[in-house]
Coordinates of C-alpha atoms and ligand atoms in Angstrom, one line a residue:
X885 CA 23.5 -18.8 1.3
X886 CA 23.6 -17.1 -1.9
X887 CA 21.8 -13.6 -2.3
X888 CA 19.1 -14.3 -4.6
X889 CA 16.2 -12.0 -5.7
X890 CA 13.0 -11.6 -4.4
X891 CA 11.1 -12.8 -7.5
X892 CA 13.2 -16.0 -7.4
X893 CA 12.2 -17.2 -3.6
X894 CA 8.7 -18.1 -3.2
X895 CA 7.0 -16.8 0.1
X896 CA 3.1 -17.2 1.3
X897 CA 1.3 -16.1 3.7
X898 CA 1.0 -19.0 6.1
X899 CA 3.4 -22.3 6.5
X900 CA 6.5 -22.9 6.1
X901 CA 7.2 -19.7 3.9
X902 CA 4.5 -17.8 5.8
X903 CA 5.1 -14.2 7.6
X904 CA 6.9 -15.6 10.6
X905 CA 9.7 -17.5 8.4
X906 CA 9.7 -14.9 5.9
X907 CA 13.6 -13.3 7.3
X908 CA 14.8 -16.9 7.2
X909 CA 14.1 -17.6 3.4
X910 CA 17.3 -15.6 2.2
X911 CA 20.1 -13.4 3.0
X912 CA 17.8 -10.7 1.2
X913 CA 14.9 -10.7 3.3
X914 CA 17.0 -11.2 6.3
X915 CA 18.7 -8.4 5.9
X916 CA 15.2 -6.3 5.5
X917 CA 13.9 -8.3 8.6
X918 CA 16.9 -7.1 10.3
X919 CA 15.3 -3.3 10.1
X920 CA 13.4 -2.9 14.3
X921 CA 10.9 -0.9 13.2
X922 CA 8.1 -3.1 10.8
X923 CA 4.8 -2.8 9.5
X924 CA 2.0 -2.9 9.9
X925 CA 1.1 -1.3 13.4
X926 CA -2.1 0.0 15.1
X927 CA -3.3 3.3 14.3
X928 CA -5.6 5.3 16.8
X929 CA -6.1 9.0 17.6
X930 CA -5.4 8.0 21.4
X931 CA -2.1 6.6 21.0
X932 CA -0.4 9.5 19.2
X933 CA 2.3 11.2 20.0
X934 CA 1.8 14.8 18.3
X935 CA -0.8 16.6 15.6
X936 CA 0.6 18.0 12.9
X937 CA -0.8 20.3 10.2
X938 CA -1.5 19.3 6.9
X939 CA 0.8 21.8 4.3
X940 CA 4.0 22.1 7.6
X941 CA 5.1 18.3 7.5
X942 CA 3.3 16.5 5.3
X943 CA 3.1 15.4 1.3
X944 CA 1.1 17.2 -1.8
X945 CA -0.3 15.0 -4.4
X946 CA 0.3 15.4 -8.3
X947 CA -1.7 13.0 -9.6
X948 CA -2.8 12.8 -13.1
X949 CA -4.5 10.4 -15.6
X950 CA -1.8 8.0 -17.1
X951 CA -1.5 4.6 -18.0
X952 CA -1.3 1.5 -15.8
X953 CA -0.5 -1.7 -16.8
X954 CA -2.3 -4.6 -14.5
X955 CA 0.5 -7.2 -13.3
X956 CA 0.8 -9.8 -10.8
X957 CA 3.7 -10.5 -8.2
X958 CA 4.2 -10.7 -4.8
X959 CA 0.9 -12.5 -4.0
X960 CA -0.8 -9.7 -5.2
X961 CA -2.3 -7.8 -8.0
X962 CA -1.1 -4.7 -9.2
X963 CA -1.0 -1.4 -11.2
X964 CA 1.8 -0.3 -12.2
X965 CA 2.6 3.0 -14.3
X966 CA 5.4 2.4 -16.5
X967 CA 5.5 6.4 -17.4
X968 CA 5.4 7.1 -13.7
X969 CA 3.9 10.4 -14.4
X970 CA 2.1 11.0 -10.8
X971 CA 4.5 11.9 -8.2
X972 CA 4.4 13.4 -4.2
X973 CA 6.2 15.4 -2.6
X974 CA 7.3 15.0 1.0
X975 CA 10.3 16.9 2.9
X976 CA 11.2 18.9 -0.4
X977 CA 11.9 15.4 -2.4
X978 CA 9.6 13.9 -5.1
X979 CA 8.6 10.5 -4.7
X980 CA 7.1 9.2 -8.4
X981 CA 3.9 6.2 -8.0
X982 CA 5.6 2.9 -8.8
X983 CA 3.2 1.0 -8.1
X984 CA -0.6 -0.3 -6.8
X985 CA -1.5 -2.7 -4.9
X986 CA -3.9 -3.9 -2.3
X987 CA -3.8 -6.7 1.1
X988 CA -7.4 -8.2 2.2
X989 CA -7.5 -8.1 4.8
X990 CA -6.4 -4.1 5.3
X991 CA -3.0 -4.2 7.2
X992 CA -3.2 -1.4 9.3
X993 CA -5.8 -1.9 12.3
X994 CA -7.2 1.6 12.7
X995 CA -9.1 2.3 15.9
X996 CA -8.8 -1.1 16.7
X997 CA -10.9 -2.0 13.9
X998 CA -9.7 -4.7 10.8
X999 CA -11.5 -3.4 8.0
X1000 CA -11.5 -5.5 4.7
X1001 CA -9.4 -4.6 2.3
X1002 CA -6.3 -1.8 2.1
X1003 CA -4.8 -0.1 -1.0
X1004 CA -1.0 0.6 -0.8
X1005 CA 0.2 3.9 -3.2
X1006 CA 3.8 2.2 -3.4
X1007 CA 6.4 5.4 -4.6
X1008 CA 10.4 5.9 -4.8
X1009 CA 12.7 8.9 -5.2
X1010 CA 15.6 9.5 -7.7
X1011 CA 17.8 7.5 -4.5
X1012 CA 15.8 4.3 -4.6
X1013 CA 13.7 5.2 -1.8
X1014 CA 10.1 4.5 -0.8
X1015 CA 7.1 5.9 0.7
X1016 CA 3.8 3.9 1.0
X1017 CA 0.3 5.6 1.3
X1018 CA -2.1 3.3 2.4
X1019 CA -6.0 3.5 1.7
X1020 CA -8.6 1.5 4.0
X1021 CA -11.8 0.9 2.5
X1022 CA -15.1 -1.1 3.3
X1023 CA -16.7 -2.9 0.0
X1024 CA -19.7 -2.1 -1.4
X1025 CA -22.5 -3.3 -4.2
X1026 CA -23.4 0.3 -4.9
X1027 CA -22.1 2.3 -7.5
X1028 CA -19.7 5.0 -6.8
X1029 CA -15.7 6.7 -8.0
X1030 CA -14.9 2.8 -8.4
X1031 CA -17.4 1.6 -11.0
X1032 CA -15.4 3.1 -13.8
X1033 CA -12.2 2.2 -12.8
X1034 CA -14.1 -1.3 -12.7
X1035 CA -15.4 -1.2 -16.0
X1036 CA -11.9 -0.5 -17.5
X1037 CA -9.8 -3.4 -15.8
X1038 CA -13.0 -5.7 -16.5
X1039 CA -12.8 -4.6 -20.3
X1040 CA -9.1 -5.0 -20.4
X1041 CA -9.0 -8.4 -20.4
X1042 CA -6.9 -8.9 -23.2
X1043 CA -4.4 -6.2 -22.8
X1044 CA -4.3 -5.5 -19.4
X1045 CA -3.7 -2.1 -19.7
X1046 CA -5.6 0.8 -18.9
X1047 CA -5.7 5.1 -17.7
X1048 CA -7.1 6.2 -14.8
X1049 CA -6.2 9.0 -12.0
X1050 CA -4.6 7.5 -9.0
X1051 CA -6.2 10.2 -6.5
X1052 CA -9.6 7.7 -7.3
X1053 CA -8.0 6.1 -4.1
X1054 CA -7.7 9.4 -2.2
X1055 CA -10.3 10.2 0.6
X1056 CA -12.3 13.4 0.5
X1057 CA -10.2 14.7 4.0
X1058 CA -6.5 14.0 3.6
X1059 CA -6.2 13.8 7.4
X1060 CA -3.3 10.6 7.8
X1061 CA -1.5 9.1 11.0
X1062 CA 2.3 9.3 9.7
X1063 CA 4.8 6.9 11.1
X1064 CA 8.0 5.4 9.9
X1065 CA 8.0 1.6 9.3
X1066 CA 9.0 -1.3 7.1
X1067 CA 7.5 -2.7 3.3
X1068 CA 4.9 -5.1 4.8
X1069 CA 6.1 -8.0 2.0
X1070 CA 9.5 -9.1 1.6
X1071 CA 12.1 -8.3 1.8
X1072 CA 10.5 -6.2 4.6
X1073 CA 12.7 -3.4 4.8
X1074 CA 13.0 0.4 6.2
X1075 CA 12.9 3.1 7.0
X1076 CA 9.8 3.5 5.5
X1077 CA 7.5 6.5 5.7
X1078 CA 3.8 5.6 6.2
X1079 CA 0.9 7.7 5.2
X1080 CA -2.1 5.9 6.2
X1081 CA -5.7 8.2 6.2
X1082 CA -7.7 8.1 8.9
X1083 CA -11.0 8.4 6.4
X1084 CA -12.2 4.6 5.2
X1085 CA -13.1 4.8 1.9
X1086 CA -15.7 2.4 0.2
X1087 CA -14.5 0.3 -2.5
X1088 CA -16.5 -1.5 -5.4
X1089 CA -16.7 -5.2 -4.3
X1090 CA -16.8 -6.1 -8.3
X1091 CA -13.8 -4.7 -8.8
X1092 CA -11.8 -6.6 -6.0
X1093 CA -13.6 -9.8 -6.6
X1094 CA -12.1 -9.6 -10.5
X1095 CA -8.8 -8.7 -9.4
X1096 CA -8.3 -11.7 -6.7
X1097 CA -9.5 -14.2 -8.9
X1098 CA -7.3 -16.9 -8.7
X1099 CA -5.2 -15.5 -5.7
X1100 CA -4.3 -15.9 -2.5
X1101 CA -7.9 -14.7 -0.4
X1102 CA -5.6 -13.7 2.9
X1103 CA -2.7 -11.6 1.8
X1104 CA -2.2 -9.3 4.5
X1105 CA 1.1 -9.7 7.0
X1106 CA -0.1 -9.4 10.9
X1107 CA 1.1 -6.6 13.1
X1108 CA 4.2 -5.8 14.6
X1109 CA 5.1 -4.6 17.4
X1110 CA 5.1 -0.7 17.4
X1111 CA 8.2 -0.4 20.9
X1112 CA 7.3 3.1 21.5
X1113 CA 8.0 4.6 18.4
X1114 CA 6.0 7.7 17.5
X1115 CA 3.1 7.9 15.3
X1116 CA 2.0 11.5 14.4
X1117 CA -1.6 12.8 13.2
X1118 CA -1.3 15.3 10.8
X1119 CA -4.9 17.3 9.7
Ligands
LIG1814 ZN1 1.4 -3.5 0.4

């Protein structure tokens, strides 16, 4: 089988290209199928390994207003900031925001609860590497921090393009479980490290109803077995 890129094969999230076939549809995703340790997992305070304090091992957001252009790939829509101006830092390296997305339903079960929709904060270091912060949120009619941010993509119809401040997605306490894991599309690889907050956030309804027009409504990969690997709380 020739290596072909990820754009190239088409994958779903049920079928025959669906989450259980998704390592046998190229010698790409196999190879990030091959990685043990995969994403999504459950997330609970009882099933921890260790607390950690926020500011010892954890990340620091810079985040600032900058533009994001609204694209759509992997069975998903995105936002992606082509100046890559908002960055985090994590174990003395900065990781730059790539890129926006979000899986309804949310990926991560946390406290053995599915809650509709999760935002991933997708970033990479100067070595090619990721890190993925993920946001769960519950949707709501009333207004609140999402409204604008709704207002802009609906009235940028035409150019898709837009500025807003990424930490919109960022809870009030910036307590997270931390674990190391896979991407959760293909090709599915690792190590990644996970950042997932343990505050659920409430998302404008609106907003998400625009942006899945047209796509997929179940985009979320199912969970994987976590074999004993340890999941830290850091607050
Ligand atoms: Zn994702």
């Amino acid at each position: 089988m020739k290596n072909i890129r990820n754009m190239d094969v088409e994958w779903s999230y049920s079928g025959e290209r669906g989450p259980e076939h998704w390592g046998t549809l190229c010698d790409w995703f196999a190879e990030g199928a091959a990685f043990p340790d995969q994403s999504p997992i459950r997330l609970s305070v009882d099933s921890i390994n260790e607390k950690k304090l926020i500011g010892s091992d954890s990340i620091t957001f810079h985040y600032k207003k900058e533009v994001f252009t609204e694209k759509e790939f992997k069975n998903t829509m995105h936002f992606v900031p082509p100046n890559t101006e908002s960055f985090i830092v994590y174990a003395d390296q900065t990781y730059h925001l790539t890129d926006i997305h979000f899986h309804t339903p949310a990926e991560h079960l946390l406290e053995e609860q599915e809650y509709p929709i999760e935002f991933h904060l997708v970033h990479m270091n100067d070595l090619g590497q990721n890190l993925v912060v993920g946001c769960l949120f519950n949707l709501t009619r009333d207004v609140n921090k999402f409204t604008e941010l709704r207002t802009l993509v609906e009235g940028s119809i035409r150019t898709h393009e837009f500025y807003f401040d990424p930490s919109v997605f960022l809870p009030e306490k910036r307590s997270h479980f931390h674990y190391t894991g896979s991407l959760t599309t293909p090709p599915t690889k690792g190590p990644i490290p996970w950042f997932v907050f343990q505050e659920v956030g409430q998302m404008d309804r609106q907003l998400v109803e625009s942006l899945k027009e047209g796509m997929l409504a179940l985009n979320s990969r199912p969970l994987q077995d976590r074999k004993g690997r340890p999941v830290y709380l850091v607050e």
